[in-house]
mmCIF file of C-alpha atoms in Angstrom:
data_model
loop_
_atom_site.group_PDB
_atom_site.id
_atom_site.type_symbol
_atom_site.label_atom_id
_atom_site.label_comp_id
_atom_site.label_asym_id
_atom_site.label_seq_id
_atom_site.Cartn_x
_atom_site.Cartn_y
_atom_site.Cartn_z
ATOM 1 C CA UNK G 27 9.778 63.723 -42.732
ATOM 2 C CA UNK G 28 8.269 64.218 -39.263
ATOM 3 C CA UNK G 29 5.185 66.239 -38.490
ATOM 4 C CA UNK G 30 4.126 67.189 -34.978
ATOM 5 C CA UNK G 31 0.567 68.149 -34.095
ATOM 6 C CA UNK G 32 -0.124 69.650 -30.692
ATOM 7 C CA UNK G 33 -3.317 70.044 -28.717
ATOM 8 C CA UNK G 34 -4.505 70.823 -25.216
ATOM 9 C CA UNK G 35 -3.515 74.429 -24.672
ATOM 10 C CA UNK G 36 -5.845 76.988 -23.226
ATOM 11 C CA UNK G 37 -6.622 79.369 -20.406
ATOM 12 C CA UNK G 38 -6.395 78.190 -16.817
ATOM 13 C CA UNK G 39 -6.356 79.838 -13.406
ATOM 14 C CA UNK G 40 -3.314 79.678 -11.140
ATOM 15 C CA UNK G 41 -3.179 76.344 -9.381
ATOM 16 C CA UNK G 42 -5.029 74.612 -12.183
ATOM 17 C CA UNK G 43 -3.952 71.862 -14.537
ATOM 18 C CA UNK G 44 -3.665 71.251 -18.261
ATOM 19 C CA UNK G 45 -2.578 68.299 -20.329
ATOM 20 C CA UNK G 46 -0.807 68.879 -23.614
ATOM 21 C CA UNK G 47 -0.559 66.252 -26.329
ATOM 22 C CA UNK G 48 1.749 66.001 -29.318
ATOM 23 C CA UNK G 49 1.192 63.388 -31.999
ATOM 24 C CA UNK G 50 4.031 62.559 -34.378
ATOM 25 C CA UNK G 51 3.522 61.339 -37.913
ATOM 26 C CA UNK G 52 5.714 60.570 -40.886
ATOM 27 C CA UNK G 53 9.047 58.818 -40.431
ATOM 28 C CA UNK G 54 8.475 58.250 -36.744
ATOM 29 C CA UNK G 55 10.706 55.205 -36.291
ATOM 30 C CA UNK G 56 13.867 57.304 -36.380
ATOM 31 C CA UNK G 57 12.744 59.547 -33.517
ATOM 32 C CA UNK G 58 14.543 59.129 -30.229
ATOM 33 C CA UNK G 59 14.058 62.036 -27.855
ATOM 34 C CA UNK G 60 10.923 64.145 -27.764
ATOM 35 C CA UNK G 61 10.287 67.113 -25.576
ATOM 36 C CA UNK G 62 8.445 70.252 -24.719
ATOM 37 C CA UNK G 63 9.777 73.784 -24.872
ATOM 38 C CA UNK G 64 8.085 77.057 -24.103
ATOM 39 C CA UNK G 65 8.544 80.698 -24.921
ATOM 40 C CA UNK G 66 7.059 83.508 -22.893
ATOM 41 C CA UNK G 67 6.613 86.985 -24.367
ATOM 42 C CA UNK G 68 9.947 88.774 -24.428
ATOM 43 C CA UNK G 69 11.851 85.718 -23.249
ATOM 44 C CA UNK G 70 14.035 83.108 -24.882
ATOM 45 C CA UNK G 71 12.632 79.699 -25.706
ATOM 46 C CA UNK G 72 13.476 77.318 -22.892
ATOM 47 C CA UNK G 73 13.450 73.611 -22.228
ATOM 48 C CA UNK G 74 10.540 72.289 -20.190
ATOM 49 C CA UNK G 75 10.968 68.517 -20.310
ATOM 50 C CA UNK G 76 12.326 65.745 -22.503
ATOM 51 C CA UNK G 77 11.735 62.020 -22.756
ATOM 52 C CA UNK G 78 13.542 59.306 -24.679
ATOM 53 C CA UNK G 79 11.993 56.312 -26.414
ATOM 54 C CA UNK G 80 12.989 54.325 -23.333
ATOM 55 C CA UNK G 81 11.107 56.850 -21.168
ATOM 56 C CA UNK G 82 14.088 58.455 -19.521
ATOM 57 C CA UNK G 83 12.943 61.934 -18.486
ATOM 58 C CA UNK G 84 14.533 65.282 -17.805
ATOM 59 C CA UNK G 85 12.871 68.389 -16.374
ATOM 60 C CA UNK G 86 13.701 72.027 -16.019
ATOM 61 C CA UNK G 87 14.113 73.048 -12.393
ATOM 62 C CA UNK G 88 11.236 75.491 -12.723
ATOM 63 C CA UNK G 89 8.720 72.725 -13.478
ATOM 64 C CA UNK G 90 10.210 69.740 -11.688
ATOM 65 C CA UNK G 91 7.680 68.280 -9.277
ATOM 66 C CA UNK G 92 4.754 69.988 -11.010
ATOM 67 C CA UNK G 93 4.926 68.745 -14.598
ATOM 68 C CA UNK G 94 5.056 65.174 -15.857
ATOM 69 C CA UNK G 95 6.138 64.197 -19.339
ATOM 70 C CA UNK G 96 5.055 60.821 -20.662
ATOM 71 C CA UNK G 97 5.073 58.932 -23.916
ATOM 72 C CA UNK G 98 2.898 56.378 -25.647
ATOM 73 C CA UNK G 99 5.061 54.807 -28.322
ATOM 74 C CA UNK G 100 2.158 52.788 -29.728
ATOM 75 C CA UNK G 101 0.263 56.024 -30.386
ATOM 76 C CA UNK G 102 3.385 58.000 -31.332
ATOM 77 C CA UNK G 103 2.321 60.631 -28.849
ATOM 78 C CA UNK G 104 4.049 62.568 -26.099
ATOM 79 C CA UNK G 105 2.153 64.248 -23.282
ATOM 80 C CA UNK G 106 2.828 66.990 -20.792
ATOM 81 C CA UNK G 107 0.699 66.964 -17.662
ATOM 82 C CA UNK G 108 0.962 70.390 -16.063
ATOM 83 C CA UNK G 109 -0.171 70.766 -12.464
ATOM 84 C CA UNK G 110 -0.094 73.623 -9.971
ATOM 85 C CA UNK G 111 0.231 76.085 -12.805
ATOM 86 C CA UNK G 112 1.673 79.527 -12.154
ATOM 87 C CA UNK G 113 1.399 82.760 -14.135
ATOM 88 C CA UNK G 114 5.086 82.350 -15.020
ATOM 89 C CA UNK G 115 4.145 79.182 -16.893
ATOM 90 C CA UNK G 116 2.339 81.304 -19.468
ATOM 91 C CA UNK G 117 3.734 81.024 -22.958
ATOM 92 C CA UNK G 118 3.653 79.203 -26.237
ATOM 93 C CA UNK G 119 4.491 75.546 -25.761
ATOM 94 C CA UNK G 120 6.255 73.746 -28.573
ATOM 95 C CA UNK G 121 6.631 70.036 -29.124
ATOM 96 C CA UNK G 122 10.067 68.909 -30.262
ATOM 97 C CA UNK G 123 11.476 65.738 -31.780
ATOM 98 C CA UNK G 124 15.015 64.713 -32.690
ATOM 99 C CA UNK G 125 15.710 62.602 -35.750
ATOM 100 C CA UNK G 126 19.355 61.967 -36.619
ATOM 101 C CA UNK G 127 20.821 65.453 -37.111
ATOM 102 C CA UNK G 128 17.419 67.067 -37.636
ATOM 103 C CA UNK G 129 15.141 68.757 -35.149
ATOM 104 C CA UNK G 130 11.421 69.132 -35.734
ATOM 105 C CA UNK G 131 8.997 71.488 -34.076
ATOM 106 C CA UNK G 132 5.266 71.626 -33.694
ATOM 107 C CA UNK G 133 3.215 74.693 -34.460
ATOM 108 C CA UNK G 134 2.975 75.702 -30.813
ATOM 109 C CA UNK G 135 0.008 75.906 -28.499
ATOM 110 C CA UNK G 136 -0.778 78.820 -26.223
ATOM 111 C CA UNK G 137 -0.963 78.252 -22.482
ATOM 112 C CA UNK G 138 -2.209 81.181 -20.432
ATOM 113 C CA UNK G 139 -2.262 81.057 -16.642
ATOM 114 C CA UNK G 140 -4.179 84.015 -15.292
ATOM 115 C CA UNK G 141 -6.820 84.902 -12.764
#
């Protein structure tokens, strides 16, 4: 009942910035928490940041102070502003949304940090 469409991934040099967007559609009124996860090659998928409808945020220690998650409820969109990017930030970034007992995922967008 919820579809997530991501955009904004790409190739960036270390120290650069990217802004990811995730637009939710469908039965969006039941969504509470949305977030971003990432998965690097050969590694487990990990939490990056989450945000509630009331804009309470939570960040992984590895990105805290560099990334900012935000939310525009009118546009049903969650954003991830990524600054001071490092090669270790490379991976596929997935948008996530919780609805009751269900969890929805976006298709993933590739972020590559390399010189």
